[in-house]
mmCIF file of C-alpha atoms and ligand atoms in Angstrom:
data_model
loop_
_atom_site.group_PDB
_atom_site.id
_atom_site.type_symbol
_atom_site.label_atom_id
_atom_site.label_comp_id
_atom_site.label_asym_id
_atom_site.label_seq_id
_atom_site.Cartn_x
_atom_site.Cartn_y
_atom_site.Cartn_z
ATOM 1 C CA MET A 1 164.113 -229.343 -26.513
ATOM 2 C CA ASN A 2 166.145 -225.910 -26.572
ATOM 3 C CA GLU A 3 163.643 -223.674 -24.826
ATOM 4 C CA GLN A 4 165.106 -220.510 -25.487
ATOM 5 C CA GLU A 5 164.991 -221.044 -29.202
ATOM 6 C CA THR A 6 161.297 -222.067 -29.288
ATOM 7 C CA TYR A 7 159.613 -219.871 -26.604
ATOM 8 C CA SER A 8 158.622 -216.459 -26.831
ATOM 9 C CA PHE A 9 159.837 -213.857 -24.187
ATOM 10 C CA GLU A 10 156.522 -214.015 -22.015
ATOM 11 C CA THR A 11 156.585 -218.019 -21.927
ATOM 12 C CA LEU A 12 160.333 -217.864 -21.317
ATOM 13 C CA LEU A 13 159.724 -215.861 -17.963
ATOM 14 C CA LEU A 14 157.889 -219.046 -16.614
ATOM 15 C CA HIS A 15 159.168 -221.832 -18.455
ATOM 16 C CA ASN A 16 163.066 -221.592 -18.354
ATOM 17 C CA ARG A 17 165.821 -223.684 -16.995
ATOM 18 C CA GLN A 18 164.477 -222.834 -13.413
ATOM 19 C CA LYS A 19 160.869 -224.094 -14.106
ATOM 20 C CA VAL A 20 161.014 -227.043 -11.837
ATOM 21 C CA ASP A 21 163.755 -227.911 -9.127
ATOM 22 C CA ARG A 22 165.425 -231.227 -10.462
ATOM 23 C CA VAL A 23 165.536 -232.754 -7.071
ATOM 24 C CA THR A 24 162.212 -232.390 -5.544
ATOM 25 C CA GLY A 25 160.154 -231.027 -8.507
ATOM 26 C CA ALA A 26 159.240 -227.821 -6.478
ATOM 27 C CA VAL A 27 158.019 -225.094 -9.032
ATOM 28 C CA SER A 28 159.513 -222.226 -7.099
ATOM 29 C CA VAL A 29 163.360 -222.072 -6.861
ATOM 30 C CA PRO A 30 164.553 -223.387 -3.348
ATOM 31 C CA ILE A 31 166.348 -220.905 -1.228
ATOM 32 C CA GLN A 32 169.751 -222.336 -0.455
ATOM 33 C CA HIS A 33 171.033 -220.739 2.652
ATOM 34 C CA ALA A 34 174.198 -222.497 3.111
ATOM 35 C CA SER A 35 177.385 -220.437 3.086
ATOM 36 C CA THR A 36 179.685 -223.306 2.651
ATOM 37 C CA PHE A 37 179.334 -226.721 1.229
ATOM 38 C CA HIS A 38 180.908 -229.984 2.147
ATOM 39 C CA GLN A 39 183.466 -231.234 0.017
ATOM 40 C CA PHE A 40 183.269 -234.994 -0.724
ATOM 41 C CA GLN A 41 186.963 -235.341 -2.030
ATOM 42 C CA ILE A 42 190.300 -233.771 -0.904
ATOM 43 C CA ASP A 43 191.629 -233.108 -4.599
ATOM 44 C CA GLN A 44 188.498 -232.503 -6.315
ATOM 45 C CA PHE A 45 185.975 -229.912 -4.868
ATOM 46 C CA GLY A 46 182.285 -229.891 -6.085
ATOM 47 C CA LYS A 47 180.564 -227.139 -8.169
ATOM 48 C CA TYR A 48 179.645 -225.246 -5.150
ATOM 49 C CA ASP A 49 182.147 -224.611 -2.393
ATOM 50 C CA TYR A 50 181.522 -221.228 -0.835
ATOM 51 C CA SER A 51 178.388 -219.042 -1.503
ATOM 52 C CA ARG A 52 180.256 -215.832 -2.356
ATOM 53 C CA SER A 53 181.808 -217.625 -5.227
ATOM 54 C CA LEU A 54 178.473 -219.556 -6.240
ATOM 55 C CA ASN A 55 175.246 -220.259 -4.720
ATOM 56 C CA PRO A 56 172.511 -222.269 -6.209
ATOM 57 C CA THR A 57 169.685 -219.737 -5.505
ATOM 58 C CA ARG A 58 171.865 -216.928 -7.021
ATOM 59 C CA GLU A 59 173.071 -219.014 -9.875
ATOM 60 C CA ALA A 60 169.296 -219.606 -10.725
ATOM 61 C CA LEU A 61 168.645 -215.951 -11.148
ATOM 62 C CA GLU A 62 171.896 -215.558 -12.942
ATOM 63 C CA GLU A 63 170.906 -218.079 -15.569
ATOM 64 C CA VAL A 64 167.407 -216.608 -15.870
ATOM 65 C CA ILE A 65 168.725 -213.225 -16.704
ATOM 66 C CA ALA A 66 171.298 -214.436 -18.991
ATOM 67 C CA ASP A 67 168.628 -216.221 -21.146
ATOM 68 C CA LEU A 68 166.244 -213.414 -20.831
ATOM 69 C CA GLU A 69 169.015 -210.765 -22.322
ATOM 70 C CA GLU A 70 170.287 -213.527 -24.651
ATOM 71 C CA GLY A 71 173.587 -213.464 -23.075
ATOM 72 C CA THR A 72 175.751 -216.419 -21.867
ATOM 73 C CA ARG A 73 176.318 -215.349 -18.405
ATOM 74 C CA GLY A 74 174.511 -213.417 -15.865
ATOM 75 C CA PHE A 75 175.857 -212.008 -12.421
ATOM 76 C CA ALA A 76 173.704 -210.986 -9.490
ATOM 77 C CA PHE A 77 174.872 -208.338 -7.109
ATOM 78 C CA SER A 78 173.721 -206.672 -3.938
ATOM 79 C CA SER A 79 172.427 -203.517 -5.604
ATOM 80 C CA GLY A 80 172.267 -201.909 -9.109
ATOM 81 C CA MET A 81 175.333 -199.749 -7.974
ATOM 82 C CA ALA A 82 177.263 -202.852 -6.766
ATOM 83 C CA ALA A 83 176.661 -204.315 -10.329
ATOM 84 C CA ILE A 84 177.692 -201.080 -11.979
ATOM 85 C CA SER A 85 180.695 -200.523 -9.846
ATOM 86 C CA THR A 86 182.086 -204.068 -10.327
ATOM 87 C CA ALA A 87 181.667 -203.848 -13.922
ATOM 88 C CA PHE A 88 183.678 -200.591 -14.008
ATOM 89 C CA LEU A 89 186.551 -202.475 -12.233
ATOM 90 C CA LEU A 90 187.023 -204.039 -15.667
ATOM 91 C CA LEU A 91 188.725 -200.699 -16.271
ATOM 92 C CA SER A 92 192.410 -200.020 -15.170
ATOM 93 C CA GLN A 93 194.336 -196.902 -14.009
ATOM 94 C CA GLY A 94 194.759 -194.498 -16.944
ATOM 95 C CA GLU A 95 191.817 -195.655 -18.869
ATOM 96 C CA HIS A 96 188.866 -193.341 -19.983
ATOM 97 C CA VAL A 97 185.286 -193.871 -20.001
ATOM 98 C CA ILE A 98 182.551 -191.915 -22.133
ATOM 99 C CA LEU A 99 179.282 -191.823 -20.280
ATOM 100 C CA SER A 100 175.655 -190.434 -21.160
ATOM 101 C CA GLU A 101 175.556 -187.050 -19.606
ATOM 102 C CA ASP A 102 172.318 -187.636 -17.636
ATOM 103 C CA VAL A 103 173.120 -190.941 -16.183
ATOM 104 C CA TYR A 104 171.729 -192.145 -12.828
ATOM 105 C CA GLY A 105 173.004 -189.858 -10.012
ATOM 106 C CA GLY A 106 174.793 -192.869 -8.155
ATOM 107 C CA THR A 107 176.614 -193.812 -11.494
ATOM 108 C CA TYR A 108 177.853 -190.094 -11.781
ATOM 109 C CA ARG A 109 179.012 -190.208 -8.035
ATOM 110 C CA VAL A 110 180.887 -193.495 -8.670
ATOM 111 C CA VAL A 111 182.710 -192.177 -11.719
ATOM 112 C CA THR A 112 183.229 -188.555 -10.523
ATOM 113 C CA GLN A 113 184.331 -189.231 -6.827
ATOM 114 C CA ILE A 114 185.433 -192.752 -6.722
ATOM 115 C CA LEU A 115 187.031 -194.141 -10.089
ATOM 116 C CA SER A 116 188.479 -190.753 -10.559
ATOM 117 C CA ARG A 117 190.746 -191.319 -7.445
ATOM 118 C CA TYR A 118 191.972 -194.559 -9.276
ATOM 119 C CA GLY A 119 193.087 -192.535 -12.112
ATOM 120 C CA ILE A 120 190.057 -193.467 -14.317
ATOM 121 C CA GLU A 121 189.273 -190.584 -16.542
ATOM 122 C CA TYR A 122 185.939 -189.577 -17.819
ATOM 123 C CA THR A 123 183.713 -187.534 -20.211
ATOM 124 C CA PHE A 124 180.055 -186.942 -20.106
ATOM 125 C CA VAL A 125 178.535 -186.272 -23.479
ATOM 126 C CA ASP A 126 175.003 -186.076 -24.825
ATOM 127 C CA MET A 127 174.916 -189.595 -26.470
ATOM 128 C CA THR A 128 172.049 -188.607 -28.791
ATOM 129 C CA ASP A 129 174.693 -186.617 -30.827
ATOM 130 C CA LEU A 130 177.000 -189.208 -32.369
ATOM 131 C CA SER A 131 179.413 -186.769 -33.484
ATOM 132 C CA ALA A 132 179.834 -185.327 -29.881
ATOM 133 C CA VAL A 133 180.479 -188.945 -28.856
ATOM 134 C CA ARG A 134 183.041 -189.563 -31.477
ATOM 135 C CA ASN A 135 184.707 -186.166 -30.524
ATOM 136 C CA ALA A 136 185.018 -187.168 -26.943
ATOM 137 C CA ILE A 137 187.084 -190.299 -27.939
ATOM 138 C CA GLN A 138 190.606 -190.409 -26.609
ATOM 139 C CA PRO A 139 193.458 -192.699 -27.188
ATOM 140 C CA ASN A 140 192.822 -194.402 -23.906
ATOM 141 C CA THR A 141 188.841 -194.718 -24.305
ATOM 142 C CA LYS A 142 187.961 -198.207 -23.058
ATOM 143 C CA VAL A 143 184.373 -197.983 -22.257
ATOM 144 C CA PHE A 144 181.107 -196.414 -23.476
ATOM 145 C CA TYR A 145 178.721 -196.236 -20.681
ATOM 146 C CA VAL A 146 175.099 -195.875 -22.114
ATOM 147 C CA GLU A 147 171.743 -195.207 -20.227
ATOM 148 C CA THR A 148 168.787 -195.546 -22.603
ATOM 149 C CA PRO A 149 166.446 -194.013 -22.275
ATOM 150 C CA SER A 150 168.436 -191.622 -19.840
ATOM 151 C CA ASN A 151 167.442 -190.720 -16.484
ATOM 152 C CA PRO A 152 165.523 -188.570 -15.898
ATOM 153 C CA LEU A 153 165.145 -186.829 -19.527
ATOM 154 C CA LEU A 154 164.450 -190.107 -21.407
ATOM 155 C CA LYS A 155 166.981 -189.233 -24.107
ATOM 156 C CA VAL A 156 167.481 -192.216 -26.414
ATOM 157 C CA THR A 157 170.796 -193.412 -27.538
ATOM 158 C CA ASP A 158 171.518 -195.461 -30.621
ATOM 159 C CA ILE A 159 173.023 -198.593 -29.091
ATOM 160 C CA LYS A 160 174.024 -200.097 -32.405
ATOM 161 C CA ALA A 161 175.727 -197.028 -33.407
ATOM 162 C CA ILE A 162 177.711 -196.648 -30.119
ATOM 163 C CA SER A 163 178.540 -200.216 -29.940
ATOM 164 C CA GLN A 164 180.016 -199.999 -33.456
ATOM 165 C CA MET A 165 181.990 -197.100 -32.611
ATOM 166 C CA ALA A 166 183.284 -198.830 -29.566
ATOM 167 C CA LYS A 167 184.422 -201.901 -31.555
ATOM 168 C CA GLU A 168 186.337 -199.512 -33.908
ATOM 169 C CA ILE A 169 188.669 -198.595 -31.253
ATOM 170 C CA ASP A 170 188.587 -201.784 -29.299
ATOM 171 C CA ALA A 171 186.594 -200.438 -26.409
ATOM 172 C CA LEU A 172 183.453 -201.958 -24.538
ATOM 173 C CA THR A 173 179.910 -200.821 -24.493
ATOM 174 C CA PHE A 174 177.985 -200.817 -21.230
ATOM 175 C CA VAL A 175 174.395 -200.361 -21.268
ATOM 176 C CA ASP A 176 172.320 -199.712 -18.135
ATOM 177 C CA ASN A 177 169.055 -201.462 -19.272
ATOM 178 C CA THR A 178 167.110 -200.672 -15.878
ATOM 179 C CA PHE A 179 164.302 -198.525 -17.500
ATOM 180 C CA LEU A 180 163.248 -200.981 -20.127
ATOM 181 C CA THR A 181 164.405 -204.503 -19.250
ATOM 182 C CA PRO A 182 164.985 -207.084 -21.697
ATOM 183 C CA ALA A 183 161.210 -207.434 -22.339
ATOM 184 C CA LEU A 184 161.530 -204.263 -24.377
ATOM 185 C CA GLN A 185 165.195 -203.910 -25.193
ATOM 186 C CA LYS A 186 168.152 -206.476 -25.705
ATOM 187 C CA PRO A 187 171.269 -204.396 -25.746
ATOM 188 C CA LEU A 188 173.560 -207.593 -26.262
ATOM 189 C CA THR A 189 171.688 -208.254 -29.710
ATOM 190 C CA LEU A 190 172.456 -204.684 -30.603
ATOM 191 C CA GLY A 191 176.132 -204.915 -30.158
ATOM 192 C CA ALA A 192 176.679 -204.056 -26.550
ATOM 193 C CA ASP A 193 179.284 -206.080 -24.389
ATOM 194 C CA VAL A 194 177.902 -205.731 -20.813
ATOM 195 C CA VAL A 195 174.093 -205.055 -19.718
ATOM 196 C CA LEU A 196 173.499 -203.729 -16.426
ATOM 197 C CA HIS A 197 170.485 -203.541 -14.053
ATOM 198 C CA SER A 198 169.005 -202.077 -11.006
ATOM 199 C CA ALA A 199 166.885 -205.271 -10.450
ATOM 200 C CA THR A 200 165.411 -203.126 -7.649
ATOM 201 C CA LYS A 201 163.173 -201.575 -10.291
ATOM 202 C CA PHE A 202 160.996 -203.310 -13.008
ATOM 203 C CA LEU A 203 162.775 -206.660 -12.823
ATOM 204 C CA SER A 204 161.796 -207.326 -9.251
ATOM 205 C CA GLY A 205 158.842 -204.729 -9.448
ATOM 206 C CA HIS A 206 157.261 -204.627 -5.968
ATOM 207 C CA SER A 207 159.543 -202.249 -4.107
ATOM 208 C CA ASP A 208 160.679 -205.010 -1.838
ATOM 209 C CA VAL A 209 164.143 -205.696 -2.864
ATOM 210 C CA VAL A 210 167.398 -204.028 -3.643
ATOM 211 C CA ALA A 211 169.463 -205.977 -6.249
ATOM 212 C CA GLY A 212 171.655 -205.647 -9.317
ATOM 213 C CA LEU A 213 172.592 -207.738 -12.463
ATOM 214 C CA ALA A 214 174.993 -207.896 -15.111
ATOM 215 C CA VAL A 215 174.895 -209.842 -18.187
ATOM 216 C CA VAL A 216 177.520 -210.586 -20.912
ATOM 217 C CA LYS A 217 177.655 -212.602 -24.146
ATOM 218 C CA ASP A 218 181.501 -212.867 -24.591
ATOM 219 C CA GLU A 219 183.032 -215.824 -22.723
ATOM 220 C CA ILE A 220 186.572 -214.094 -21.957
ATOM 221 C CA LEU A 221 184.455 -211.013 -20.543
ATOM 222 C CA ALA A 222 182.238 -213.422 -18.491
ATOM 223 C CA GLU A 223 185.410 -214.983 -16.936
ATOM 224 C CA LYS A 224 186.571 -211.448 -16.071
ATOM 225 C CA LEU A 225 183.327 -210.458 -14.516
ATOM 226 C CA ALA A 226 182.931 -213.545 -12.714
ATOM 227 C CA PHE A 227 186.550 -213.141 -11.147
ATOM 228 C CA LEU A 228 185.576 -209.523 -10.140
ATOM 229 C CA GLN A 229 182.350 -210.467 -8.693
ATOM 230 C CA ASN A 230 183.949 -213.093 -6.577
ATOM 231 C CA SER A 231 186.946 -210.792 -5.593
ATOM 232 C CA PHE A 232 185.016 -207.573 -4.807
ATOM 233 C CA GLY A 233 182.540 -209.769 -3.170
ATOM 234 C CA ALA A 234 179.192 -207.532 -3.619
ATOM 235 C CA VAL A 235 177.043 -210.608 -4.356
ATOM 236 C CA LEU A 236 173.344 -210.733 -4.110
ATOM 237 C CA GLY A 237 171.822 -212.475 -0.930
ATOM 238 C CA VAL A 238 169.576 -215.598 -1.525
ATOM 239 C CA GLN A 239 166.312 -214.202 -0.141
ATOM 240 C CA ASP A 240 166.633 -211.271 -2.286
ATOM 241 C CA ALA A 241 167.613 -213.468 -5.364
ATOM 242 C CA TRP A 242 164.397 -215.394 -4.766
ATOM 243 C CA LEU A 243 162.437 -212.174 -4.656
ATOM 244 C CA VAL A 244 163.834 -211.121 -8.015
ATOM 245 C CA LEU A 245 163.048 -214.503 -9.389
ATOM 246 C CA ARG A 246 159.434 -214.290 -8.299
ATOM 247 C CA GLY A 247 159.077 -210.642 -9.663
ATOM 248 C CA LEU A 248 160.398 -211.531 -13.045
ATOM 249 C CA LYS A 249 157.562 -214.085 -13.598
ATOM 250 C CA THR A 250 155.153 -211.179 -13.921
ATOM 251 C CA LEU A 251 157.525 -208.811 -15.718
ATOM 252 C CA HIS A 252 155.725 -208.702 -19.154
ATOM 253 C CA VAL A 253 152.145 -208.152 -17.821
ATOM 254 C CA ARG A 254 153.244 -205.598 -15.469
ATOM 255 C CA LEU A 255 155.169 -203.525 -18.108
ATOM 256 C CA GLU A 256 152.332 -204.074 -20.673
ATOM 257 C CA GLN A 257 149.849 -202.600 -18.345
ATOM 258 C CA SER A 258 152.164 -199.771 -17.027
ATOM 259 C CA ILE A 259 152.923 -198.738 -20.662
ATOM 260 C CA LYS A 260 149.362 -198.411 -21.711
ATOM 261 C CA SER A 261 148.803 -196.130 -18.839
ATOM 262 C CA ALA A 262 151.934 -194.215 -19.158
ATOM 263 C CA LYS A 263 151.014 -193.454 -22.874
ATOM 264 C CA LYS A 264 147.672 -192.060 -21.598
ATOM 265 C CA ILE A 265 148.955 -190.030 -18.815
ATOM 266 C CA ALA A 266 151.762 -188.576 -21.066
ATOM 267 C CA SER A 267 149.152 -187.261 -23.552
ATOM 268 C CA PHE A 268 147.057 -186.047 -20.749
ATOM 269 C CA LEU A 269 149.933 -183.978 -19.323
ATOM 270 C CA GLU A 270 150.965 -182.582 -22.708
ATOM 271 C CA ASP A 271 147.547 -180.743 -22.852
ATOM 272 C CA GLN A 272 148.050 -179.120 -19.293
ATOM 273 C CA PRO A 273 148.823 -175.472 -19.366
ATOM 274 C CA LEU A 274 150.726 -175.573 -15.964
ATOM 275 C CA VAL A 275 152.986 -178.236 -17.619
ATOM 276 C CA LYS A 276 155.795 -176.850 -19.801
ATOM 277 C CA LYS A 277 157.150 -180.089 -21.258
ATOM 278 C CA VAL A 278 156.568 -183.767 -21.283
ATOM 279 C CA TYR A 279 159.680 -186.148 -21.749
ATOM 280 C CA TYR A 280 158.474 -189.682 -22.913
ATOM 281 C CA PRO A 281 159.785 -191.638 -25.751
ATOM 282 C CA GLY A 282 156.220 -192.935 -26.457
ATOM 283 C CA LEU A 283 155.209 -189.571 -27.613
ATOM 284 C CA LYS A 284 155.494 -188.834 -31.304
ATOM 285 C CA ASN A 285 157.183 -185.384 -30.818
ATOM 286 C CA HIS A 286 159.952 -187.109 -28.877
ATOM 287 C CA PRO A 287 163.131 -186.410 -30.818
ATOM 288 C CA GLN A 288 164.090 -190.082 -30.801
ATOM 289 C CA TYR A 289 160.581 -191.421 -31.118
ATOM 290 C CA ALA A 290 161.521 -193.460 -34.351
ATOM 291 C CA LEU A 291 165.090 -194.709 -32.900
ATOM 292 C CA GLN A 292 163.155 -195.856 -29.839
ATOM 293 C CA ALA A 293 160.529 -197.697 -31.844
ATOM 294 C CA GLU A 294 163.330 -199.299 -34.020
ATOM 295 C CA GLN A 295 165.824 -200.673 -31.090
ATOM 296 C CA ALA A 296 163.158 -201.417 -28.541
ATOM 297 C CA LYS A 297 159.720 -203.131 -28.325
ATOM 298 C CA GLY A 298 158.139 -200.264 -26.366
ATOM 299 C CA PRO A 299 158.782 -196.805 -24.580
ATOM 300 C CA GLY A 300 158.758 -198.207 -21.076
ATOM 301 C CA ALA A 301 156.575 -196.726 -18.052
ATOM 302 C CA VAL A 302 158.863 -193.829 -16.999
ATOM 303 C CA LEU A 303 158.089 -190.494 -17.926
ATOM 304 C CA SER A 304 159.218 -186.867 -16.834
ATOM 305 C CA PHE A 305 157.525 -183.600 -16.930
ATOM 306 C CA GLU A 306 158.394 -180.041 -16.267
ATOM 307 C CA PHE A 307 156.018 -177.483 -14.722
ATOM 308 C CA ILE A 308 156.294 -173.811 -15.581
ATOM 309 C CA ASN A 309 157.965 -173.093 -12.352
ATOM 310 C CA GLU A 310 158.807 -174.713 -8.944
ATOM 311 C CA GLN A 311 156.146 -173.276 -7.142
ATOM 312 C CA VAL A 312 153.551 -175.262 -9.068
ATOM 313 C CA LEU A 313 155.628 -178.424 -8.801
ATOM 314 C CA ARG A 314 155.523 -177.945 -5.040
ATOM 315 C CA SER A 315 151.752 -177.423 -4.861
ATOM 316 C CA PHE A 316 151.316 -180.383 -7.100
ATOM 317 C CA LEU A 317 153.371 -182.605 -4.948
ATOM 318 C CA SER A 318 151.176 -181.397 -1.946
ATOM 319 C CA LYS A 319 147.840 -182.177 -3.557
ATOM 320 C CA VAL A 320 148.395 -185.554 -5.445
ATOM 321 C CA GLN A 321 146.997 -188.398 -3.657
ATOM 322 C CA ILE A 322 147.579 -191.543 -5.509
ATOM 323 C CA PRO A 323 151.470 -191.951 -6.394
ATOM 324 C CA VAL A 324 154.122 -192.645 -3.790
ATOM 325 C CA PHE A 325 156.559 -189.671 -3.630
ATOM 326 C CA ALA A 326 159.792 -191.585 -3.277
ATOM 327 C CA VAL A 327 162.981 -192.542 -4.740
ATOM 328 C CA SER A 328 163.012 -195.484 -7.206
ATOM 329 C CA LEU A 329 160.772 -196.605 -9.993
ATOM 330 C CA GLY A 330 159.468 -199.639 -11.822
ATOM 331 C CA ALA A 331 157.102 -200.764 -9.143
ATOM 332 C CA VAL A 332 153.596 -201.909 -8.915
ATOM 333 C CA GLU A 333 152.532 -198.674 -7.168
ATOM 334 C CA SER A 334 153.139 -195.524 -9.309
ATOM 335 C CA ILE A 335 155.913 -193.431 -7.864
ATOM 336 C CA LEU A 336 156.616 -189.547 -8.198
ATOM 337 C CA SER A 337 160.236 -188.594 -7.766
ATOM 338 C CA TYR A 338 161.843 -185.119 -7.617
ATOM 339 C CA PRO A 339 165.210 -185.865 -9.632
ATOM 340 C CA ALA A 340 166.709 -182.629 -8.300
ATOM 341 C CA LYS A 341 166.485 -183.788 -4.587
ATOM 342 C CA MET A 342 166.461 -187.548 -5.026
ATOM 343 C CA SER A 343 168.102 -189.620 -7.921
ATOM 344 C CA HIS A 344 170.251 -186.546 -8.895
ATOM 345 C CA ALA A 345 171.046 -185.061 -5.682
ATOM 346 C CA ALA A 346 174.516 -186.501 -5.926
ATOM 347 C CA MET A 347 174.986 -184.079 -9.026
ATOM 348 C CA PRO A 348 175.925 -180.384 -8.175
ATOM 349 C CA GLN A 349 173.178 -177.941 -9.222
ATOM 350 C CA ASN A 350 175.151 -176.604 -11.976
ATOM 351 C CA GLU A 351 175.935 -179.835 -13.389
ATOM 352 C CA ARG A 352 172.168 -180.842 -13.081
ATOM 353 C CA GLU A 353 171.080 -177.481 -14.881
ATOM 354 C CA LYS A 354 173.630 -177.959 -17.643
ATOM 355 C CA ARG A 355 171.762 -181.256 -18.339
ATOM 356 C CA GLY A 356 168.385 -179.798 -18.140
ATOM 357 C CA ILE A 357 167.454 -181.582 -14.716
ATOM 358 C CA SER A 358 165.878 -178.242 -13.366
ATOM 359 C CA ASN A 359 164.075 -177.787 -10.079
ATOM 360 C CA ASN A 360 160.826 -177.777 -12.150
ATOM 361 C CA LEU A 361 161.044 -181.401 -13.216
ATOM 362 C CA LEU A 362 159.095 -184.414 -11.841
ATOM 363 C CA ARG A 363 159.708 -188.014 -12.816
ATOM 364 C CA LEU A 364 156.808 -190.486 -12.729
ATOM 365 C CA SER A 365 157.040 -194.200 -12.979
ATOM 366 C CA VAL A 366 153.678 -195.466 -13.712
ATOM 367 C CA GLY A 367 152.450 -198.545 -11.824
ATOM 368 C CA LEU A 368 149.380 -200.733 -12.028
ATOM 369 C CA GLU A 369 146.661 -198.392 -10.828
ATOM 370 C CA ASN A 370 143.613 -197.780 -13.092
ATOM 371 C CA SER A 371 144.935 -195.047 -15.424
ATOM 372 C CA ASP A 372 141.547 -192.847 -15.240
ATOM 373 C CA ASP A 373 142.080 -192.868 -11.450
ATOM 374 C CA LEU A 374 145.652 -191.547 -11.961
ATOM 375 C CA ILE A 375 144.639 -188.958 -14.453
ATOM 376 C CA HIS A 376 141.572 -187.995 -12.272
ATOM 377 C CA ASP A 377 144.006 -187.415 -9.349
ATOM 378 C CA PHE A 378 146.498 -185.417 -11.433
ATOM 379 C CA SER A 379 143.934 -183.214 -12.920
ATOM 380 C CA ALA A 380 142.225 -182.386 -9.483
ATOM 381 C CA ALA A 381 145.606 -181.396 -8.228
ATOM 382 C CA LEU A 382 146.166 -179.160 -11.294
ATOM 383 C CA ASN A 383 142.851 -177.593 -11.029
ATOM 384 C CA GLU A 384 143.386 -176.604 -7.430
ATOM 385 C CA ILE A 385 146.425 -174.517 -8.505
ATOM 386 C CA ARG A 386 145.389 -171.042 -9.522
ATOM 387 C CA TYR A 387 147.603 -168.833 -11.450
ATOM 388 C CA ASP A 388 147.030 -165.050 -10.391
ATOM 389 C CA ASP A 389 147.863 -161.854 -12.306
ATOM 390 C CA GLU A 390 150.958 -161.049 -10.296
ATOM 391 C CA LYS A 391 152.171 -164.685 -11.440
ATOM 392 C CA ILE A 392 152.106 -166.030 -7.886
ATOM 393 C CA TYR A 393 150.519 -169.292 -7.101
ATOM 394 C CA VAL A 394 148.238 -169.344 -4.244
ATOM 395 C CA LYS A 395 146.259 -172.306 -2.956
ATOM 396 C CA GLN A 396 142.583 -171.201 -2.739
ATOM 397 C CA GLY A 397 141.149 -174.333 -1.348
ATOM 398 C CA GLY A 398 139.016 -174.992 -4.281
ATOM 399 C CA LYS A 399 137.245 -171.650 -4.191
ATOM 400 C CA LYS A 400 137.000 -169.513 -7.156
HETATM 401 C C1 PLP B 1 168.174 -197.263 -9.593
HETATM 402 C C2 PLP B 1 168.998 -197.256 -10.695
HETATM 403 C C3 PLP B 1 170.418 -197.627 -10.452
HETATM 404 C C4 PLP B 1 170.991 -198.029 -9.131
HETATM 405 O O1 PLP B 1 170.324 -199.312 -8.524
HETATM 406 P P1 PLP B 1 170.328 -199.475 -7.057
HETATM 407 O O2 PLP B 1 169.723 -200.854 -7.141
HETATM 408 O O3 PLP B 1 169.562 -198.571 -6.588
HETATM 409 O O4 PLP B 1 171.833 -199.586 -6.522
HETATM 410 C C5 PLP B 1 171.061 -197.520 -11.404
HETATM 411 N N1 PLP B 1 170.615 -197.067 -12.771
HETATM 412 C C6 PLP B 1 169.420 -196.836 -12.992
HETATM 413 C C7 PLP B 1 169.038 -196.264 -14.170
HETATM 414 C C8 PLP B 1 168.512 -196.788 -11.715
HETATM 415 O O5 PLP B 1 167.178 -196.417 -12.050
#
């Protein structure tokens, strides 16, 4: 039976090619620590020879993610940035890449400070504006790099439209699918060529592993990426591959629960006078609400919100109790991040502000806590912050 064709996504998370170990029947993928493999013949080596090239545990994860993204081949890397950087090695000197303007800070850093030294040119555009994307095309444009929803402003890019534009000029489309995962969005089915993940986030889901993944459909591209993965060597270790495999089994239930809470929290925040704006593609007033609903099964569990000023943000952070204040997202515990000082610290302040990533912006990744507890926590923090006539916020310790 071809399981991929008959099972729904939720079932496929559990009943896939790695359901049982064929040798022992083990229901959890065995961790194969060997770095090298004995060869039984001089002239013909076995499938596995050296673990940088191929390792059974890493291969299990690579097969699972390939199936979940409806690709033909997956690749596991030592971090999301290792996956992204290795994919960029598909480019050659003198070629040009067009990127979403508010990409992950690390991606911005690799492109502007490293690839640029190797003669790879770049243009950042607001990818929600398709004519701006078209205007950015140069004769040497070879890659469109899409992050949707983007980080941290949750702008939604039309993957189909960008992929089509890329095909017209024989360029590739890369999509960073970290925020939604294949549970909600499958870029390869919308025409993208390379799907990238920080598996550190929702895919593993427990803030206990750093990992990256790439998936492709085209076999020639798969060969090229396999060559780069082995050559560059930033492969995922076996313990970490196992942790991602374990996390994946609960991906669907974790996301479903977190999205429910994220929707409630986004609505709550919208009604708060100290909050100037809420960015969440699950809100009907989000500019790309319809597009998001069309190309993905859900809006995800990450939202951002802007306070009326930085002082309020600082007071809020000092008062909230439940979320962790940390870098990262996509975990069982809710995580509040300060993009200006965390994910986007690698971006100069003027570049950040051009993109609307102000010092008043917080990003929230909603976890699995009871949503009423989270709302109560936020509400209590906001109530403590008073706005006086001189427009200065003062902490009054709950007193009137
Ligand atoms: C975290 C993140 C990355 C980088 O992944 P690492 O695993 O931290 O290297 C890339 N893209 C997005 C959208 C991310 O959130």
